Short mmCIF file of C-alpha atoms in Angstrom, two decimals:
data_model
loop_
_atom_site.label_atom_id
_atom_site.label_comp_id
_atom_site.label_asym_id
_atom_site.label_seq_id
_atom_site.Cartn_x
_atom_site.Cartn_y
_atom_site.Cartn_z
CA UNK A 268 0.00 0.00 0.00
CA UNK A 269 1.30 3.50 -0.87
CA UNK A 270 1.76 6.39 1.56
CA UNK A 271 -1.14 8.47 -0.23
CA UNK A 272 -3.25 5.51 0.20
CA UNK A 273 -2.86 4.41 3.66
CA UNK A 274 -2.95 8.75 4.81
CA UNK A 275 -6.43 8.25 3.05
CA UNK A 276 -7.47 5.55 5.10
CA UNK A 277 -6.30 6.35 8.77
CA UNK A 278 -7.62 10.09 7.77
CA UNK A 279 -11.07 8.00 6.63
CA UNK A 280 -11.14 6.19 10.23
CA UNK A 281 -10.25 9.51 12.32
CA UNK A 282 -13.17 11.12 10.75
CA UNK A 283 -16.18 8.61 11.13
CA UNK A 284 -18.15 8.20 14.59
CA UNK A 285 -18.04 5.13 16.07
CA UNK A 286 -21.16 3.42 16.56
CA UNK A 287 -22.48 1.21 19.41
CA UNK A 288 -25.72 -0.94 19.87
CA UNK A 289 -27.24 0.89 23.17
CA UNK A 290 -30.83 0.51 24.47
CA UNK A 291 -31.98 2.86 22.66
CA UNK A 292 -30.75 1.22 18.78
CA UNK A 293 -27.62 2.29 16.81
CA UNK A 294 -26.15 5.55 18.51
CA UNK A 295 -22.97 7.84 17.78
CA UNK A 296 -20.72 7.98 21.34
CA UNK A 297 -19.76 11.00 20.31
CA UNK A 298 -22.85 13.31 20.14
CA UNK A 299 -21.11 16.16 21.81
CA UNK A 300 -19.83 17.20 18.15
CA UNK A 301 -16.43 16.03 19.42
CA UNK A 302 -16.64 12.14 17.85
CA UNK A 303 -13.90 12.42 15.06
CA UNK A 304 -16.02 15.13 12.56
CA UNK A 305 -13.47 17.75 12.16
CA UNK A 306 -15.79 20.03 13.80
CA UNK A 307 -13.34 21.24 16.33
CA UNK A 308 -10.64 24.60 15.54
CA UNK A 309 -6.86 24.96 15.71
CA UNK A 310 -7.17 28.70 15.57
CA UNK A 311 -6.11 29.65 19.10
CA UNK A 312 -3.02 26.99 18.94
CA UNK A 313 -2.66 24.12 20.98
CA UNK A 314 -0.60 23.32 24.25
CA UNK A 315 1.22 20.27 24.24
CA UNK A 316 1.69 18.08 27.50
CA UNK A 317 3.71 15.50 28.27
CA UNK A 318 4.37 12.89 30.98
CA UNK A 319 7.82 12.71 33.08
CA UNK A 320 10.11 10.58 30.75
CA UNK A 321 12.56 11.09 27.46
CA UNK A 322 10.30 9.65 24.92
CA UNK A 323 7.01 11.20 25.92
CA UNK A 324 8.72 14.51 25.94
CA UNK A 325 10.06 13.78 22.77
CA UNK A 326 6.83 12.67 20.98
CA UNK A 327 5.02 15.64 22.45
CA UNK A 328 8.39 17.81 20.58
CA UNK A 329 7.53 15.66 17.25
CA UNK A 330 3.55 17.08 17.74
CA UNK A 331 4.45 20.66 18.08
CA UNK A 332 6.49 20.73 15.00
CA UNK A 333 4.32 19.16 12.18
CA UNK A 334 1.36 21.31 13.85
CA UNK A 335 3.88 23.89 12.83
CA UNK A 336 4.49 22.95 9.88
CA UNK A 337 0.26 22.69 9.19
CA UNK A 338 0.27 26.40 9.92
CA UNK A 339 -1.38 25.69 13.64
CA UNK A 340 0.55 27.25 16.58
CA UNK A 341 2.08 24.68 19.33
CA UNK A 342 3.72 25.02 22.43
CA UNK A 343 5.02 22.19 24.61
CA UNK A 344 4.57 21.95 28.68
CA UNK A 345 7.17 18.89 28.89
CA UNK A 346 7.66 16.90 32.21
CA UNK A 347 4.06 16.90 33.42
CA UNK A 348 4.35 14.15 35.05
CA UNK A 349 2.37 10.72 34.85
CA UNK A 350 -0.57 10.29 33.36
CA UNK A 351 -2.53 10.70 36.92
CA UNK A 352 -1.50 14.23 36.28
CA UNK A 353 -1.70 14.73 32.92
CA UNK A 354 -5.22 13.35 32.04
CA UNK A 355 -6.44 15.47 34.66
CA UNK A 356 -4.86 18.60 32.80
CA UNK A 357 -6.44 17.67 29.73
CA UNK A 358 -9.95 17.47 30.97
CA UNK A 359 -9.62 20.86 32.55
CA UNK A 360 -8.48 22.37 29.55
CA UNK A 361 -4.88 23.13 31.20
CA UNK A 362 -3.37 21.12 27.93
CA UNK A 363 -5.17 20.44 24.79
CA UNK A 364 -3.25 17.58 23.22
CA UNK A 365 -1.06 14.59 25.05
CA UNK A 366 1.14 11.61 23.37
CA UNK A 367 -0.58 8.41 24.97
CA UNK A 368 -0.01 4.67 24.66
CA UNK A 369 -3.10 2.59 23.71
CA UNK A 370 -3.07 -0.31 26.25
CA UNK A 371 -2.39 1.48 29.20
CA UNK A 372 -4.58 4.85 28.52
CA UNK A 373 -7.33 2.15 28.04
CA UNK A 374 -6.14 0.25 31.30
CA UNK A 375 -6.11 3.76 33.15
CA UNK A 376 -10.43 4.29 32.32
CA UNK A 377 -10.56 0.80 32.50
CA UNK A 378 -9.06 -1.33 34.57
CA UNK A 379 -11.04 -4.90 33.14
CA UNK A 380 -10.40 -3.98 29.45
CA UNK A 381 -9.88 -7.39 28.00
CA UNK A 382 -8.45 -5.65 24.51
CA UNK A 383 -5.73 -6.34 23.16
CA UNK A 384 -4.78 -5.95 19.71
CA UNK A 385 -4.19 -2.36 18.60
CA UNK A 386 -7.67 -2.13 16.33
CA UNK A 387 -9.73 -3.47 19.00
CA UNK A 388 -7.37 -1.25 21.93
CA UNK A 389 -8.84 2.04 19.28
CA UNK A 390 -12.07 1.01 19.26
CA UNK A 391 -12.18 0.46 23.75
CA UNK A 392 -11.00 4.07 23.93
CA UNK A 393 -13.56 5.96 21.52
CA UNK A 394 -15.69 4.31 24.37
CA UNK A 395 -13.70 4.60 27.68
CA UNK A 396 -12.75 8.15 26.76
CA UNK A 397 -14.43 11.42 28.42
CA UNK A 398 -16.49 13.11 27.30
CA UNK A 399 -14.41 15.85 25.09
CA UNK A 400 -11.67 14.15 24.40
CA UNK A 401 -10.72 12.23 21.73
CA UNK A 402 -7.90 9.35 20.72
CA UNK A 403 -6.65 10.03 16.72
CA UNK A 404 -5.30 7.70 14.27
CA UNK A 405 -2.22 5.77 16.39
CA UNK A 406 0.89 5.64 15.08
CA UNK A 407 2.84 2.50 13.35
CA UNK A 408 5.76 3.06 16.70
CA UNK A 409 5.03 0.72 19.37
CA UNK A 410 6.88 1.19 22.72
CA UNK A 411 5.75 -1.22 25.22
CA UNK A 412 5.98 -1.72 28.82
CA UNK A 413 8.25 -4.22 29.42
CA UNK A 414 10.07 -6.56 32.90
CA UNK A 415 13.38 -7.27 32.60
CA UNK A 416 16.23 -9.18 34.27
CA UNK A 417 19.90 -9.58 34.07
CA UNK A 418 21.10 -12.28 32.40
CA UNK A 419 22.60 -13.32 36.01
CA UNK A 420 19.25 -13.57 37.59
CA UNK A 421 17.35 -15.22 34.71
CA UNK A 422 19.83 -17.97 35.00
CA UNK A 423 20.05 -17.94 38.86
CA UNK A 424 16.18 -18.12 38.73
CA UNK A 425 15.20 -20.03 35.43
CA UNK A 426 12.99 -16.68 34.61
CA UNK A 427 12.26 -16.57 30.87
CA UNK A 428 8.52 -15.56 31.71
CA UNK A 429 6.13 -13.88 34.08
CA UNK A 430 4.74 -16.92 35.02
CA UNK A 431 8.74 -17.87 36.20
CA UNK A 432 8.05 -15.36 38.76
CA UNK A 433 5.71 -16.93 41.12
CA UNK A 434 8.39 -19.43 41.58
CA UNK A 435 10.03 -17.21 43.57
CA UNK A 436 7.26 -14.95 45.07
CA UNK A 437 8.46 -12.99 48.38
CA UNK A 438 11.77 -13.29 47.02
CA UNK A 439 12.76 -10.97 44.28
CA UNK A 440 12.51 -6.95 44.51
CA UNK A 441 10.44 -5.18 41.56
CA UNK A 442 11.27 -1.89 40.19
CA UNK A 443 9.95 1.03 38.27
CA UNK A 444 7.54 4.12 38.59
CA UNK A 445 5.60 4.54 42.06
CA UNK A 446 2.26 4.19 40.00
CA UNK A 447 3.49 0.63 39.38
CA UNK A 448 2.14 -0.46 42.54
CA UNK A 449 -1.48 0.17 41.58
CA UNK A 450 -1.40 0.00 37.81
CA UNK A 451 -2.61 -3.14 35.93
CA UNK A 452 0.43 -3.12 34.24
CA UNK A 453 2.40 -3.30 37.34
CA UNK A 454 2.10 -5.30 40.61
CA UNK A 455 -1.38 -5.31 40.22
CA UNK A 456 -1.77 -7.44 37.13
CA UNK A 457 1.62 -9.53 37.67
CA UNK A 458 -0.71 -10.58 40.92
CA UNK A 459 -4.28 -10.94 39.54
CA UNK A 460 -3.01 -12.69 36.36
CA UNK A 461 0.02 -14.68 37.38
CA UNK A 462 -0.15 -14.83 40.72
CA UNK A 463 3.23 -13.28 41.37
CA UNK A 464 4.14 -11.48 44.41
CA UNK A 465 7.25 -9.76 45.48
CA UNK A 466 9.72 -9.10 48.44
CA UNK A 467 9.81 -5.46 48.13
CA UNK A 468 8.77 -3.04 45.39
CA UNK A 469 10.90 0.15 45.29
CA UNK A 470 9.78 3.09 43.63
CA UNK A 471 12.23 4.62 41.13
CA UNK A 472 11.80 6.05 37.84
CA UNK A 473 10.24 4.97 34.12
CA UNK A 474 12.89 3.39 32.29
CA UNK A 475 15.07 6.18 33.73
CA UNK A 476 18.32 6.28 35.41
CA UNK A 477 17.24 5.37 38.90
CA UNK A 478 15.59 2.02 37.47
CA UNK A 479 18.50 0.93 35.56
CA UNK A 480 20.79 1.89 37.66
CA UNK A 481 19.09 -0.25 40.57
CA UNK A 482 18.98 -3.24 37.92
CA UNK A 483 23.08 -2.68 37.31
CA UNK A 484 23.43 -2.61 41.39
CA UNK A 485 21.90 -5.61 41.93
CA UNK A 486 19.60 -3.75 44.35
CA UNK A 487 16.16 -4.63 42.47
CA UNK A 488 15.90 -7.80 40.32
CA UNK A 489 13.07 -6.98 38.01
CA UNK A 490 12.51 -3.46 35.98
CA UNK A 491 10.20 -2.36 34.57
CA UNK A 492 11.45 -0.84 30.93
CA UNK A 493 10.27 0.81 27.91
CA UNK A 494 10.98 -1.47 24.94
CA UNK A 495 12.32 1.05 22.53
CA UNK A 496 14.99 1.47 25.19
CA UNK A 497 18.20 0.98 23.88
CA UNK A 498 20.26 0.01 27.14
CA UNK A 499 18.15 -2.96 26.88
CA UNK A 500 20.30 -4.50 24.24
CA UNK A 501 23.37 -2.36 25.07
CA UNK A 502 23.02 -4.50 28.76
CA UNK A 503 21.76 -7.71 27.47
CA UNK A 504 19.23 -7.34 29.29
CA UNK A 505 17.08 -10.33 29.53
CA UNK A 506 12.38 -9.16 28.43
CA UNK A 507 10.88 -11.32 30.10
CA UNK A 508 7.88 -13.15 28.09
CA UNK A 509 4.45 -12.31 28.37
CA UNK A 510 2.47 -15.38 27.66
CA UNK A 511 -1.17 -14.13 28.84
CA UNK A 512 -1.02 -11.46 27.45
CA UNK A 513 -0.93 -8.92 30.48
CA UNK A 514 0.66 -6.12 28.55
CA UNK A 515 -1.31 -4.71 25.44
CA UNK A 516 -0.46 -3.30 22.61
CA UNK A 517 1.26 0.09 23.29
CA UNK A 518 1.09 1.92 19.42
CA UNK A 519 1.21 5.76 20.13
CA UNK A 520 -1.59 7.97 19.98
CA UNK A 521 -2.33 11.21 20.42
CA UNK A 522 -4.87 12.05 22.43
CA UNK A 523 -6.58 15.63 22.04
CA UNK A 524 -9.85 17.96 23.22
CA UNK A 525 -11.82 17.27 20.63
CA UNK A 526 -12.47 21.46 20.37
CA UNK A 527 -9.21 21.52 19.18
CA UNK A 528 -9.29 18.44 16.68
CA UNK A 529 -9.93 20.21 13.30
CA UNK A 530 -8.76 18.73 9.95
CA UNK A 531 -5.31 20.47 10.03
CA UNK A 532 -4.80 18.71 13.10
CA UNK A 533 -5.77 15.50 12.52
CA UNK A 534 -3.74 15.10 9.18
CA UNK A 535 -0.84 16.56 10.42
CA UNK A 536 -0.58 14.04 13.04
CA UNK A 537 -1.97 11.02 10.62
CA UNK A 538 1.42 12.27 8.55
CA UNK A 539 3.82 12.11 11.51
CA UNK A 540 1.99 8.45 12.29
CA UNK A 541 2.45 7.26 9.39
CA UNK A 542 6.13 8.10 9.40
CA UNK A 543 7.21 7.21 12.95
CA UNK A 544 7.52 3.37 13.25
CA UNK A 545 9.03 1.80 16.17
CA UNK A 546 12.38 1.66 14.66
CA UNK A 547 12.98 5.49 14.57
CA UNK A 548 11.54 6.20 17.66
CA UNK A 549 13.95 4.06 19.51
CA UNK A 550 16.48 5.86 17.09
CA UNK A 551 15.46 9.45 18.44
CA UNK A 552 15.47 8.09 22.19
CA UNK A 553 18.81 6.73 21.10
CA UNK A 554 19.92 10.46 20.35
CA UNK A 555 18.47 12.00 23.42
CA UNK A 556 19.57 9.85 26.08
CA UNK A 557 22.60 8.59 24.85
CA UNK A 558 24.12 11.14 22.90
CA UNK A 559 22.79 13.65 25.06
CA UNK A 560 21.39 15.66 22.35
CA UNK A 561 17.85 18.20 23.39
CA UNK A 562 14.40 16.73 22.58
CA UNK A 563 12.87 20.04 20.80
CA UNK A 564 16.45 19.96 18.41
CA UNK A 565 15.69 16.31 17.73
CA UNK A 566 12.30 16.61 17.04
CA UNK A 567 12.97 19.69 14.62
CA UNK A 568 15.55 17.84 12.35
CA UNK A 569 13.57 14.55 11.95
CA UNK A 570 10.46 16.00 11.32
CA UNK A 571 12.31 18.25 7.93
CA UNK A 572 14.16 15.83 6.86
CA UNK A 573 10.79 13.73 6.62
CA UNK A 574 9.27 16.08 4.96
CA UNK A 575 6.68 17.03 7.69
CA UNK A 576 7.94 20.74 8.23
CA UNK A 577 9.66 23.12 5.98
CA UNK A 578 13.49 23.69 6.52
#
């Protein structure tokens, strides 16, 4: 399929209502005018937010610059912090568009969401959703949440899985973001699902410093990573397998008020979607965390020389 073509369709599914069986017969979900209709306006500009790590500031970088380059103003608010913070913001208005992850935005309305696959994931959060806000055609990047070990521990333990864990439950020390310990994907599901329980969780950061660092040290053994991070395979790391399926589908999405969304927006985004796969957006992390390089400069040079922005 050709780039003209596939723009065509994710533009096609951003701009049709979904519809549900209710009670009442065949409804639109969306009736506030906000469902996906273009209806919304750019004029005023949007303000970006992001949450508290590298990529999400970097993604939410990416957003401001091929608005720019649509002719719709964009400023960033980076480091927010997580997403109990920044959904907030967004319903009050304080931000007007956020870089989200499918599976666990859907996980944070719904905490039973049996989805998924990234189709079915899109459809759950037209639903889940409030009122006035809106999730746009996701991305082809993918950065998932993943738990990883050294390759010391796996083979001390015999952990190639999750379900190695309850093995040794009340003997191993988790690690990763204090919302961990009441997030689905996090202590929470790793219980409920696999029946795993730990020794001590210790709250550190989201595939950050602190969290890796610990994992070097010895003084957690599982973390909790982002999979387009690249000390992952610069460690050898070992990703632990996920055979039930407790982690969804994490494609990126923008999520925006939908008095913003007008059709500017939405195919400027659609564009950047199209052209950020999984690959480069480990790439750009690459270049931010490693080589030290800012977010907004990064953001700037790989959005021109994809064509998304003027030079």
């Amino acid at each position: 399929m050709n780039r003209r073509k596939l723009l065509g369709g994710l533009l096609a599914g951003a701009s049709v209502p979904t519809l549900a069986a209710c009670s009442g017969g065949i409804t639109s979900l969306k009736g506030d005018g906000s469902g996906g209709e273009g209806g919304g306006s750019s004029a005023g500009g949007l303000v970006i937010g992001t949450a508290n790590f590298t990529e999400n500031q970097l993604l939410g970088y990416l957003y401001a610059e091929v608005l720019r380059g649509a002719g719709v103003k964009a400023s960033v608010r980076p480091n927010l912090g997580s997403r109990e913070i920044v959904i907030p913001a967004l319903r009050q208005g304080d931000i007007d568009l956020l870089p989200e992850y499918q599976g666990n935005l859907l996980l944070h309305f719904d905490d039973k969401a049996p989805q998924t696959q990234a189709g079915d994931l899109q459809n759950a959060l037209t639903v889940a959703l409030p009122t006035g806000l809106e999730a746009l055609s996701y991305a082809a990047a993918e950065d998932k949440d993943v738990f990883c070990v050294t390759r010391a521990t796996a083979a001390t333990y015999g952990l190639r899985s999750f379900s190695d864990l309850k093995k040794q439950n009340d003997k191993l020390v988790f690690g990763g973001p204090a919302e961990d310990k009441n997030r689905v994907v996090g202590l929470v599901g790793l219980k409920s699902r696999y029946g795993v329980t730990f020794k001590e969780f210790k709250a550190l950061d989201a595939s950050g410093p602190l969290v890796k660092g610990a994992l070097k040290k010895g003084d957690i053994d599982v973390a909790n990573l982002f999979s387009t991070d690249p000390d992952i395979e610069a460690n050898g790391w070992v990703v632990l397998a996920d055979p039930k399926a407790l982690i969804p589908a994490q494609h990126i999405v923008p999520v925006v008020r939908g008095a913003k969304a007008d059709t500017k927006v939405r195919k400027a985004l659609a564009e950047l979607g199209i052209a950020l796969t999984t690959h480069e957006l480990a790439r750009l992390n690459k270049l931010v965390d490693k080589e030290k390089k800012d977010p907004d400069e990064v953001a700037a040079r790989w959005s021109a020389d994809h064509g998304l922005t003027k030079q």
